[in-house]
Amino acid sequence: MARRVPRAAALAVLLVSLTACGGPGTWSRAGMPEGVTKEADIAQNLWNGAWIASLAVGVVVWGLIIWACVFHRKRKNSPDALPPQVRYNLPIEILYTTVPIIMVAVFFYFTARDENAIVAVSKNPDVKVKVEGFQWSWRFTSEYNGKTVSVVGTPAKKPELVLPVNKKVQFDLVSPDVNHSFWVPAFLFKRDVIPGVKNVFEIQTLDKTGTFAGRCAELCGVDHSRMLFSVKLVPQEQYDTYVNQAGSAQ
């Protein structure tokens, strides 16, 4: 039995590791989906850095715990006396006070820097999209090159937002009823859609075409789970054709 328990534990760890595999690149992204925007790359780098720093701290803490357990355990035939104590040791107290402060300051700096870059909005984006979240679907109104394209969905038919690659896209989020949340996992970003509040954010699409799922991330009513949509990133020539065919002059 003593030999079976470690083997069973090792097998369980192996099975968990295998089920966690999500394809090439998943480990390098620390479980995050592959980003399709410049801002997603910034968020991914921050996420990876946080994991590396956390694991480094964990290794140090685990090492100290193991060291204390191994070298300061009670030995056979040892006297019932406490080991040497380090209370009121000023250098050690200064060390474990200043080190966490420095760590938090570093985390704060990188978080603030990347947050400012992610939420930055330019004055002249290439495409402007008005996003209206309502119970229980979406309306997307895109403005590009003097033309407007409007797409409205229903719970039974999810709308598709078409965007060009390598362009700055600004989203204006509004809601006529209750709180919603505009979320595209491939953007590594989401923002609430709140009645009476105009939330704005901007992305820089990368040279990655494809169709990416989107959904409402705020519990908003009976058909919340059906508030689905998709974002389709296409080459510039294909987007120009789409706007000319589906758009109307402003």
Coordinates of N, CA and C in Angstrom, one line a residue:
M1 N 0.8 -1.2 0.0 CA 0.0 0.0 0.0 C 0.9 1.3 0.0
A2 N 2.0 1.2 0.8 CA 2.9 2.4 0.8 C 3.4 2.7 -0.5
R3 N 3.6 1.7 -1.4 CA 4.2 2.0 -2.7 C 3.1 2.3 -3.7
R4 N 1.9 1.9 -3.5 CA 0.8 2.2 -4.4 C 0.4 3.6 -4.4
V5 N 0.4 4.2 -3.2 CA -0.1 5.6 -3.0 C 0.7 6.6 -3.9
P6 N 2.1 6.6 -3.8 CA 2.8 7.5 -4.6 C 2.6 7.3 -6.1
R7 N 2.5 6.0 -6.5 CA 2.2 5.7 -7.9 C 0.9 6.3 -8.4
A8 N -0.1 6.1 -7.5 CA -1.5 6.6 -7.9 C -1.4 8.1 -8.0
A9 N -0.7 8.8 -7.0 CA -0.6 10.2 -7.1 C 0.1 10.7 -8.3
A10 N 1.2 10.0 -8.7 CA 1.9 10.4 -9.9 C 1.0 10.2 -11.2
L11 N 0.2 9.1 -11.2 CA -0.7 8.9 -12.3 C -1.7 10.0 -12.4
A12 N -2.3 10.4 -11.2 CA -3.3 11.5 -11.2 C -2.7 12.8 -11.7
V13 N -1.5 13.1 -11.3 CA -0.9 14.3 -11.8 C -0.7 14.3 -13.3
L14 N -0.3 13.1 -13.8 CA -0.1 13.0 -15.3 C -1.4 13.1 -16.0
L15 N -2.5 12.5 -15.5 CA -3.7 12.7 -16.2 C -4.2 14.1 -16.2
V16 N -4.1 14.8 -15.1 CA -4.5 16.2 -15.0 C -3.7 17.0 -16.0
S17 N -2.4 16.7 -16.1 CA -1.5 17.5 -17.0 C -2.0 17.3 -18.5
L18 N -2.3 16.0 -18.8 CA -2.7 15.7 -20.2 C -4.0 16.4 -20.5
T19 N -5.0 16.4 -19.6 CA -6.3 17.0 -19.9 C -6.2 18.5 -20.0
A20 N -5.1 19.1 -19.4 CA -5.0 20.5 -19.4 C -4.3 21.0 -20.7
C21 N -3.8 20.1 -21.5 CA -3.2 20.5 -22.8 C -4.2 21.0 -23.7
G22 N -4.0 22.2 -24.3 CA -4.9 22.8 -25.2 C -4.3 23.0 -26.6
G23 N -3.3 22.3 -27.0 CA -2.7 22.5 -28.3 C -1.4 23.3 -28.2
P24 N -0.8 23.5 -29.4 CA 0.5 24.2 -29.5 C 0.3 25.6 -29.0
G25 N 1.3 26.1 -28.2 CA 1.2 27.5 -27.8 C 0.5 27.8 -26.5
T26 N -0.3 26.8 -26.1 CA -1.2 27.0 -24.9 C -0.3 27.3 -23.7
W27 N 0.8 26.6 -23.5 CA 1.6 26.7 -22.3 C 2.3 28.1 -22.4
S28 N 2.8 28.5 -23.5 CA 3.4 29.8 -23.6 C 2.5 31.0 -23.3
R29 N 1.2 30.7 -23.5 CA 0.2 31.8 -23.2 C -0.4 31.6 -21.9
A30 N 0.0 30.6 -21.1 CA -0.4 30.4 -19.7 C -2.0 30.2 -19.7
G31 N -2.5 29.5 -20.7 CA -3.9 29.1 -20.7 C -4.8 30.2 -21.4
M32 N -4.3 31.3 -21.8 CA -5.1 32.3 -22.4 C -5.3 32.0 -23.9
P33 N -6.4 32.5 -24.5 CA -6.6 32.3 -25.9 C -5.6 33.1 -26.7
E34 N -5.4 32.7 -27.9 CA -4.5 33.5 -28.8 C -5.1 34.8 -29.1
G35 N -4.4 35.9 -28.9 CA -4.9 37.2 -29.1 C -4.8 37.7 -30.6
V36 N -5.7 38.6 -31.0 CA -5.7 39.0 -32.4 C -5.6 40.5 -32.4
T37 N -5.2 41.2 -31.3 CA -5.1 42.6 -31.3 C -3.7 43.0 -30.6
K38 N -3.3 44.2 -30.9 CA -2.1 44.7 -30.3 C -2.3 44.8 -28.8
E39 N -3.4 45.2 -28.3 CA -3.7 45.3 -26.9 C -3.7 43.9 -26.2
A40 N -4.2 42.9 -27.0 CA -4.2 41.5 -26.4 C -2.7 41.1 -26.2
D41 N -1.8 41.5 -27.0 CA -0.4 41.1 -26.8 C 0.1 41.8 -25.5
I42 N -0.3 43.0 -25.3 CA 0.2 43.7 -24.1 C -0.4 43.0 -22.8
A43 N -1.7 42.6 -22.9 CA -2.3 41.9 -21.8 C -1.6 40.5 -21.6
Q44 N -1.3 39.9 -22.7 CA -0.7 38.6 -22.6 C 0.7 38.6 -21.9
N45 N 1.5 39.6 -22.3 CA 2.8 39.8 -21.7 C 2.7 40.1 -20.2
L46 N 1.7 40.9 -19.8 CA 1.5 41.2 -18.4 C 1.1 40.0 -17.6
W47 N 0.2 39.2 -18.2 CA -0.2 37.9 -17.6 C 1.0 37.0 -17.4
N48 N 1.8 36.8 -18.5 CA 2.9 35.9 -18.4 C 3.9 36.4 -17.3
G49 N 4.2 37.7 -17.3 CA 5.1 38.3 -16.3 C 4.6 38.0 -14.9
A50 N 3.3 38.2 -14.7 CA 2.7 38.0 -13.4 C 2.9 36.5 -12.9
W51 N 2.7 35.6 -13.9 CA 2.8 34.2 -13.5 C 4.3 33.9 -13.2
I52 N 5.2 34.4 -14.0 CA 6.6 34.2 -13.7 C 7.0 34.7 -12.3
A53 N 6.6 35.9 -12.0 CA 6.9 36.5 -10.7 C 6.3 35.7 -9.6
S54 N 5.0 35.3 -9.8 CA 4.4 34.5 -8.8 C 5.0 33.1 -8.5
L55 N 5.4 32.5 -9.6 CA 6.1 31.2 -9.5 C 7.5 31.4 -8.8
A56 N 8.2 32.5 -9.1 CA 9.5 32.7 -8.5 C 9.3 32.9 -7.0
V57 N 8.3 33.7 -6.6 CA 8.0 33.9 -5.2 C 7.6 32.5 -4.5
G58 N 6.8 31.8 -5.2 CA 6.4 30.5 -4.7 C 7.6 29.5 -4.5
V59 N 8.5 29.5 -5.5 CA 9.7 28.6 -5.3 C 10.5 29.0 -4.1
V60 N 10.7 30.4 -3.9 CA 11.4 30.8 -2.7 C 10.7 30.4 -1.4
V61 N 9.4 30.6 -1.4 CA 8.6 30.3 -0.1 C 8.6 28.8 0.1
W62 N 8.4 28.0 -1.0 CA 8.4 26.5 -0.8 C 9.8 26.1 -0.3
G63 N 10.8 26.7 -0.9 CA 12.2 26.3 -0.5 C 12.4 26.6 0.9
L64 N 12.0 27.8 1.4 CA 12.2 28.1 2.8 C 11.4 27.2 3.7
I65 N 10.2 26.8 3.3 CA 9.4 25.9 4.1 C 10.0 24.5 4.2
I66 N 10.5 24.0 3.1 CA 11.2 22.7 3.1 C 12.4 22.7 3.9
W67 N 13.2 23.8 3.7 CA 14.4 24.0 4.4 C 14.2 23.9 5.9
A68 N 13.2 24.7 6.4 CA 12.8 24.7 7.8 C 12.4 23.4 8.3
C69 N 11.6 22.6 7.5 CA 11.1 21.3 7.9 C 12.2 20.3 8.0
V70 N 13.2 20.4 7.1 CA 14.3 19.4 7.0 C 15.3 19.7 8.1
F71 N 15.8 20.9 8.2 CA 16.9 21.2 9.0 C 16.6 21.6 10.5
H72 N 15.3 21.9 10.7 CA 14.9 22.3 12.0 C 13.8 21.4 12.6
R73 N 13.7 20.2 12.1 CA 12.8 19.3 12.7 C 13.3 18.7 14.0
K74 N 12.4 18.2 14.8 CA 12.8 17.6 16.1 C 13.5 16.3 15.8
R75 N 14.7 16.1 16.3 CA 15.4 14.8 16.0 C 15.2 13.9 17.2
K76 N 15.5 12.6 16.9 CA 15.3 11.6 18.0 C 16.4 11.8 19.1
N77 N 15.9 11.7 20.3 CA 16.8 11.9 21.5 C 17.2 13.3 21.6
S78 N 16.6 14.3 20.9 CA 16.9 15.7 21.1 C 16.2 16.2 22.3
P79 N 16.7 17.2 23.0 CA 16.0 17.7 24.2 C 14.8 18.5 23.8
D80 N 13.8 18.5 24.7 CA 12.6 19.2 24.4 C 12.8 20.7 24.6
A81 N 13.6 21.3 23.8 CA 13.8 22.7 23.8 C 13.6 23.4 22.5
L82 N 13.2 24.6 22.5 CA 12.9 25.3 21.3 C 14.2 25.6 20.5
P83 N 14.2 25.6 19.2 CA 15.4 26.0 18.5 C 15.7 27.4 18.7
P84 N 16.8 27.9 18.2 CA 17.2 29.3 18.4 C 16.1 30.2 17.7
Q85 N 15.6 31.2 18.4 CA 14.6 32.1 17.9 C 15.2 33.4 17.2
V86 N 14.5 33.9 16.3 CA 15.0 35.1 15.6 C 14.0 36.3 15.8
R87 N 13.2 36.3 16.8 CA 12.3 37.4 17.1 C 13.1 38.6 17.4
Y88 N 12.6 39.8 17.0 CA 13.3 41.1 17.3 C 14.6 41.2 16.6
N89 N 14.8 40.4 15.5 CA 16.0 40.5 14.7 C 15.7 41.6 13.7
L90 N 16.3 42.8 13.9 CA 16.0 44.0 13.1 C 16.3 43.8 11.6
P91 N 17.5 43.2 11.2 CA 17.8 43.1 9.8 C 16.7 42.2 9.1
I92 N 16.4 41.1 9.7 CA 15.4 40.1 9.1 C 14.0 40.8 9.0
E93 N 13.6 41.6 10.0 CA 12.3 42.2 10.0 C 12.3 43.3 8.9
I94 N 13.4 44.0 8.7 CA 13.5 45.0 7.6 C 13.4 44.3 6.3
L95 N 14.1 43.2 6.2 CA 14.1 42.4 4.9 C 12.7 42.0 4.5
Y96 N 11.9 41.3 5.4 CA 10.6 40.8 5.0 C 9.6 41.9 5.0
T97 N 9.9 43.1 5.4 CA 9.0 44.2 5.2 C 9.2 45.0 3.9
T98 N 10.5 45.2 3.5 CA 10.8 45.9 2.3 C 10.7 45.1 1.1
V99 N 11.0 43.8 1.1 CA 10.9 43.0 -0.1 C 9.4 43.0 -0.6
P100 N 8.4 42.7 0.2 CA 7.0 42.8 -0.3 C 6.6 44.1 -0.8
I101 N 7.1 45.2 -0.2 CA 6.8 46.6 -0.7 C 7.4 46.8 -2.1
I102 N 8.6 46.3 -2.3 CA 9.2 46.5 -3.6 C 8.5 45.6 -4.6
M103 N 8.1 44.4 -4.3 CA 7.3 43.5 -5.2 C 6.0 44.2 -5.6
V104 N 5.3 44.7 -4.6 CA 4.0 45.3 -4.9 C 4.2 46.6 -5.8
A105 N 5.3 47.3 -5.6 CA 5.5 48.5 -6.4 C 5.8 48.1 -7.8
V106 N 6.6 47.1 -8.0 CA 6.9 46.6 -9.4 C 5.6 46.1 -10.1
F107 N 4.8 45.3 -9.4 CA 3.6 44.9 -10.0 C 2.7 46.1 -10.3
F108 N 2.6 47.1 -9.5 CA 1.8 48.2 -9.7 C 2.3 49.0 -10.9
Y109 N 3.6 49.2 -11.0 CA 4.1 49.9 -12.2 C 3.8 49.3 -13.5
F110 N 4.0 48.0 -13.6 CA 3.8 47.3 -14.9 C 2.3 47.3 -15.2
T111 N 1.5 47.1 -14.2 CA 0.0 47.0 -14.4 C -0.5 48.4 -14.8
A112 N -0.1 49.5 -14.2 CA -0.5 50.8 -14.6 C 0.0 51.2 -16.0
R113 N 1.2 50.8 -16.3 CA 1.7 51.1 -17.6 C 0.9 50.4 -18.7
D114 N 0.7 49.1 -18.5 CA 0.0 48.4 -19.5 C -1.5 48.7 -19.6
E115 N -2.1 49.1 -18.4 CA -3.5 49.5 -18.4 C -3.7 50.8 -19.2
N116 N -2.8 51.7 -19.0 CA -2.9 53.0 -19.8 C -2.7 52.7 -21.3
A117 N -1.9 51.8 -21.7 CA -1.8 51.5 -23.1 C -3.0 50.8 -23.7
I118 N -3.6 49.9 -22.9 CA -4.8 49.2 -23.3 C -6.0 50.0 -23.5
V119 N -6.2 51.0 -22.6 CA -7.4 51.8 -22.6 C -7.3 53.1 -23.4
A120 N -6.1 53.3 -23.9 CA -5.8 54.6 -24.7 C -6.8 54.6 -25.9
V121 N -7.3 55.8 -26.2 CA -8.2 56.0 -27.3 C -7.6 57.1 -28.2
S122 N -7.6 56.9 -29.5 CA -7.1 57.9 -30.4 C -8.2 58.8 -30.9
K123 N -7.9 60.0 -31.5 CA -8.9 60.9 -32.0 C -9.4 60.5 -33.4
N124 N -8.6 59.8 -34.1 CA -9.1 59.5 -35.5 C -8.9 58.0 -35.8
P125 N -9.7 57.1 -35.3 CA -9.6 55.7 -35.6 C -10.0 55.4 -37.0
D126 N -9.5 54.3 -37.6 CA -9.9 53.9 -38.9 C -11.4 53.5 -39.1
V127 N -11.9 52.8 -38.1 CA -13.2 52.4 -38.1 C -13.9 52.7 -36.7
K128 N -15.1 53.2 -36.7 CA -15.9 53.4 -35.5 C -17.1 52.5 -35.5
V129 N -17.3 51.8 -34.3 CA -18.4 50.9 -34.2 C -19.2 51.2 -33.0
K130 N -20.5 51.5 -33.2 CA -21.4 51.7 -32.1 C -22.0 50.4 -31.7
V131 N -21.8 50.0 -30.5 CA -22.2 48.7 -30.0 C -23.4 48.9 -29.1
E132 N -24.6 48.4 -29.4 CA -25.8 48.5 -28.6 C -26.1 47.1 -28.1
G133 N -26.0 46.9 -26.8 CA -26.4 45.6 -26.2 C -27.8 45.8 -25.6
F134 N -28.7 44.9 -26.1 CA -30.1 45.0 -25.6 C -30.6 43.6 -25.3
Q135 N -31.7 43.5 -24.5 CA -32.2 42.1 -24.2 C -32.9 41.6 -25.5
W136 N -32.4 40.5 -26.1 CA -31.2 39.8 -25.8 C -30.3 39.6 -27.0
S137 N -29.8 40.6 -27.6 CA -28.8 40.5 -28.7 C -28.0 41.8 -28.8
W138 N -27.5 42.0 -30.1 CA -26.6 43.1 -30.3 C -26.9 43.8 -31.6
R139 N -26.7 45.1 -31.6 CA -26.7 45.9 -32.8 C -25.4 46.6 -33.0
F140 N -24.7 46.3 -34.2 CA -23.4 46.9 -34.5 C -23.6 47.9 -35.7
T141 N -23.2 49.1 -35.5 CA -23.2 50.1 -36.5 C -21.8 50.6 -36.8
S142 N -21.3 50.3 -37.9 CA -19.9 50.6 -38.2 C -19.8 51.8 -39.2
E143 N -18.9 52.7 -38.9 CA -18.7 53.8 -39.8 C -17.3 53.8 -40.4
Y144 N -17.2 53.8 -41.7 CA -15.9 53.7 -42.4 C -16.0 54.4 -43.7
N145 N -15.1 55.3 -44.0 CA -14.9 55.9 -45.3 C -16.2 56.6 -45.7
G146 N -16.9 57.2 -44.8 CA -18.2 57.9 -45.2 C -19.4 57.0 -45.4
K147 N -19.3 55.8 -45.0 CA -20.4 54.8 -45.2 C -20.7 54.2 -43.8
T148 N -22.0 53.7 -43.7 CA -22.4 53.1 -42.4 C -23.0 51.7 -42.7
V149 N -22.6 50.8 -41.9 CA -23.1 49.4 -42.0 C -23.7 49.0 -40.7
S150 N -24.9 48.6 -40.7 CA -25.6 48.2 -39.5 C -26.0 46.8 -39.5
V151 N -25.8 46.1 -38.4 CA -26.1 44.6 -38.3 C -26.8 44.5 -37.0
V152 N -28.0 43.8 -37.0 CA -28.8 43.6 -35.8 C -29.0 42.1 -35.7
G153 N -28.9 41.6 -34.5 CA -29.1 40.2 -34.2 C -30.3 39.9 -33.4
T154 N -30.6 38.6 -33.2 CA -31.7 38.2 -32.4 C -31.1 37.0 -31.6
P155 N -31.8 36.6 -30.5 CA -31.4 35.4 -29.8 C -31.3 34.2 -30.7
A156 N -32.1 34.1 -31.7 CA -32.1 32.9 -32.6 C -31.0 33.1 -33.7
K157 N -30.6 34.3 -34.0 CA -29.6 34.5 -35.1 C -28.6 35.5 -34.6
K158 N -27.4 35.0 -34.3 CA -26.4 35.9 -33.7 C -25.8 36.8 -34.9
P159 N -25.5 38.1 -34.5 CA -25.0 39.0 -35.5 C -23.5 38.8 -35.7
E160 N -23.0 39.2 -36.9 CA -21.6 39.1 -37.2 C -21.0 40.5 -37.5
L161 N -20.0 40.9 -36.7 CA -19.3 42.2 -36.9 C -18.1 41.9 -37.8
V162 N -18.1 42.6 -39.0 CA -16.9 42.4 -39.9 C -16.0 43.6 -39.7
L163 N -14.7 43.3 -39.5 CA -13.7 44.3 -39.4 C -12.5 44.0 -40.2
P164 N -11.7 45.1 -40.6 CA -10.5 44.9 -41.4 C -9.3 44.6 -40.5
V165 N -8.3 43.9 -41.0 CA -7.1 43.7 -40.2 C -6.2 44.9 -40.3
N166 N -5.3 45.0 -39.4 CA -4.3 46.1 -39.4 C -4.9 47.5 -39.3
K167 N -6.0 47.6 -38.6 CA -6.6 48.9 -38.5 C -7.0 49.2 -37.0
K168 N -7.1 50.5 -36.7 CA -7.6 50.9 -35.4 C -9.1 51.0 -35.4
V169 N -9.7 50.3 -34.5 CA -11.1 50.2 -34.4 C -11.6 50.7 -33.0
Q170 N -12.5 51.7 -33.0 CA -13.0 52.2 -31.8 C -14.4 51.8 -31.5
F171 N -14.7 51.3 -30.3 CA -16.0 50.8 -29.9 C -16.7 51.8 -29.0
D172 N -17.9 52.2 -29.3 CA -18.7 53.0 -28.4 C -19.8 52.1 -27.9
L173 N -19.9 51.9 -26.6 CA -20.8 50.9 -26.0 C -22.0 51.6 -25.3
V174 N -23.2 51.2 -25.7 CA -24.4 51.8 -25.0 C -25.4 50.7 -24.8
S175 N -26.4 50.9 -23.9 CA -27.4 50.0 -23.7 C -28.7 50.7 -23.4
P176 N -29.9 50.3 -23.9 CA -31.2 50.9 -23.7 C -31.9 50.3 -22.5
D177 N -31.4 49.2 -21.9 CA -32.2 48.6 -20.9 C -31.4 48.2 -19.6
V178 N -30.6 47.2 -19.6 CA -29.9 46.7 -18.4 C -28.5 46.6 -18.7
N179 N -27.7 46.3 -17.7 CA -26.2 46.1 -17.9 C -25.9 44.9 -18.7
H180 N -25.0 45.0 -19.7 CA -24.5 43.9 -20.5 C -23.0 44.1 -20.4
S181 N -22.3 43.2 -21.1 CA -20.8 43.2 -21.1 C -20.4 42.7 -22.5
F182 N -19.6 43.5 -23.2 CA -19.1 43.2 -24.5 C -17.8 42.4 -24.4
W183 N -17.8 41.2 -24.8 CA -16.6 40.4 -24.5 C -16.3 39.5 -25.7
V184 N -15.0 39.7 -26.2 CA -14.5 38.8 -27.3 C -13.2 38.2 -26.7
P185 N -13.2 36.9 -26.4 CA -12.1 36.3 -25.7 C -10.8 36.5 -26.5
A186 N -10.8 36.6 -27.8 CA -9.6 36.7 -28.6 C -9.0 38.1 -28.4
F187 N -9.8 39.1 -27.9 CA -9.3 40.5 -27.7 C -8.6 40.5 -26.3
L188 N -8.8 39.5 -25.5 CA -8.3 39.5 -24.1 C -8.8 40.7 -23.3
F189 N -10.0 41.1 -23.6 CA -10.5 42.4 -23.0 C -12.0 42.3 -23.1
K190 N -12.7 42.9 -22.1 CA -14.1 43.1 -22.1 C -14.5 44.4 -21.4
R191 N -15.6 44.9 -21.7 CA -16.0 46.2 -21.1 C -17.5 46.2 -20.9
D192 N -18.0 46.7 -19.8 CA -19.4 46.7 -19.5 C -20.2 47.7 -20.4
V193 N -21.4 47.3 -20.7 CA -22.4 48.1 -21.5 C -23.5 48.5 -20.5
I194 N -23.5 49.8 -20.1 CA -24.3 50.3 -19.0 C -25.3 51.3 -19.5
P195 N -26.6 51.2 -19.1 CA -27.5 52.3 -19.5 C -27.1 53.6 -19.0
G196 N -27.2 54.6 -19.8 CA -26.8 56.0 -19.4 C -25.3 56.3 -19.4
V197 N -24.5 55.3 -19.7 CA -23.1 55.5 -19.6 C -22.5 55.1 -21.0
K198 N -21.6 55.9 -21.5 CA -21.0 55.7 -22.8 C -19.6 55.2 -22.6
N199 N -19.4 53.9 -22.6 CA -18.0 53.4 -22.5 C -17.4 53.3 -23.8
V200 N -16.1 53.6 -23.9 CA -15.3 53.6 -25.1 C -14.0 52.9 -24.9
F201 N -13.6 52.1 -25.9 CA -12.3 51.5 -26.0 C -11.9 51.3 -27.4
E202 N -10.6 51.0 -27.6 CA -10.1 50.9 -29.0 C -9.1 49.8 -29.1
I203 N -9.1 49.1 -30.2 CA -8.2 48.1 -30.5 C -7.4 48.3 -31.8
Q204 N -6.2 47.7 -31.9 CA -5.5 47.7 -33.1 C -5.4 46.3 -33.6
T205 N -6.2 45.9 -34.6 CA -6.2 44.6 -35.1 C -4.9 44.2 -35.7
L206 N -4.5 42.9 -35.6 CA -3.3 42.4 -36.1 C -3.6 41.8 -37.5
D207 N -2.6 41.3 -38.2 CA -2.7 40.7 -39.5 C -3.1 39.2 -39.3
K208 N -4.3 39.0 -38.6 CA -4.8 37.7 -38.4 C -6.3 37.6 -38.8
T209 N -6.6 36.9 -39.9 CA -7.9 36.8 -40.3 C -8.6 35.6 -39.6
G210 N -9.9 35.6 -39.7 CA -10.7 34.5 -39.1 C -11.9 35.0 -38.4
T211 N -12.7 34.1 -37.9 CA -14.0 34.4 -37.2 C -13.8 34.1 -35.7
F212 N -14.1 35.0 -34.8 CA -13.9 34.8 -33.4 C -15.2 35.0 -32.6
A213 N -15.4 34.2 -31.6 CA -16.7 34.2 -30.9 C -16.7 35.4 -29.9
G214 N -17.9 35.9 -29.7 CA -18.1 37.0 -28.7 C -19.4 36.7 -27.9
R215 N -19.5 37.3 -26.8 CA -20.7 37.0 -26.0 C -20.9 38.1 -24.9
C216 N -22.1 38.1 -24.3 CA -22.3 39.0 -23.1 C -21.8 38.3 -21.9
A217 N -21.0 39.0 -21.1 CA -20.4 38.5 -19.9 C -21.0 39.0 -18.6
E218 N -22.2 39.6 -18.7 CA -22.9 40.1 -17.6 C -24.3 39.5 -17.6
L219 N -24.7 38.8 -16.4 CA -26.0 38.2 -16.3 C -27.0 39.3 -16.5
C220 N -27.8 39.2 -17.6 CA -28.7 40.3 -17.9 C -30.2 39.9 -18.1
G221 N -30.5 38.7 -17.8 CA -31.9 38.3 -17.9 C -32.1 36.9 -18.4
V222 N -33.3 36.5 -18.8 CA -33.7 35.2 -19.1 C -32.8 34.6 -20.3
D223 N -32.6 35.3 -21.3 CA -31.9 34.8 -22.5 C -30.4 35.4 -22.6
H224 N -29.9 35.6 -21.4 CA -28.5 36.1 -21.4 C -27.5 35.1 -22.1
S225 N -27.8 33.8 -22.0 CA -26.9 32.8 -22.6 C -27.0 32.8 -24.1
R226 N -28.0 33.5 -24.6 CA -28.2 33.5 -26.1 C -27.7 34.8 -26.7
M227 N -27.1 35.7 -25.9 CA -26.5 36.9 -26.4 C -25.1 36.7 -27.0
L228 N -25.1 36.0 -28.1 CA -23.9 35.6 -28.8 C -23.7 36.4 -30.0
F229 N -22.5 36.6 -30.4 CA -22.1 37.3 -31.7 C -20.8 36.8 -32.1
S230 N -20.3 37.2 -33.3 CA -19.0 36.8 -33.8 C -18.4 38.1 -34.4
V231 N -17.1 38.1 -34.4 CA -16.3 39.1 -35.0 C -15.4 38.5 -36.1
K232 N -15.6 38.9 -37.3 CA -14.9 38.4 -38.5 C -13.8 39.4 -39.0
L233 N -12.6 39.0 -38.9 CA -11.5 39.9 -39.4 C -11.1 39.4 -40.8
V234 N -11.1 40.4 -41.7 CA -10.9 40.1 -43.1 C -9.8 41.0 -43.7
P235 N -9.2 40.7 -44.8 CA -8.3 41.6 -45.5 C -8.9 42.9 -45.9
Q236 N -8.2 43.9 -46.1 CA -8.7 45.2 -46.4 C -9.5 45.2 -47.7
E237 N -9.1 44.5 -48.7 CA -9.8 44.5 -50.0 C -11.2 43.9 -49.8
Q238 N -11.3 42.8 -49.0 CA -12.6 42.2 -48.7 C -13.5 43.1 -47.9
Y239 N -12.9 43.8 -46.9 CA -13.7 44.7 -46.1 C -14.2 45.9 -47.0
D240 N -13.4 46.4 -47.9 CA -13.9 47.4 -48.8 C -15.1 47.0 -49.6
T241 N -15.0 45.7 -50.1 CA -16.1 45.2 -50.9 C -17.4 45.0 -50.0
Y242 N -17.2 44.6 -48.8 CA -18.3 44.4 -47.8 C -19.0 45.7 -47.5
V243 N -18.2 46.7 -47.3 CA -18.8 48.1 -47.0 C -19.5 48.6 -48.2
N244 N -19.0 48.5 -49.4 CA -19.6 49.0 -50.6 C -20.9 48.3 -50.9
Q245 N -21.0 47.0 -50.5 CA -22.2 46.2 -50.8 C -23.3 46.4 -49.7
A246 N -22.8 46.4 -48.5 CA -23.8 46.4 -47.4 C -24.0 47.8 -46.8
G247 N -23.1 48.8 -47.1 CA -23.2 50.1 -46.4 C -24.1 51.1 -47.1
S248 N -24.4 52.1 -46.4 CA -25.2 53.2 -46.9 C -24.4 54.5 -46.6
A249 N -24.6 55.5 -47.5 CA -23.9 56.8 -47.3 C -24.4 57.5 -46.1
Q250 N -23.4 58.2 -45.4 CA -23.8 58.9 -44.1 C -24.5 60.2 -44.5

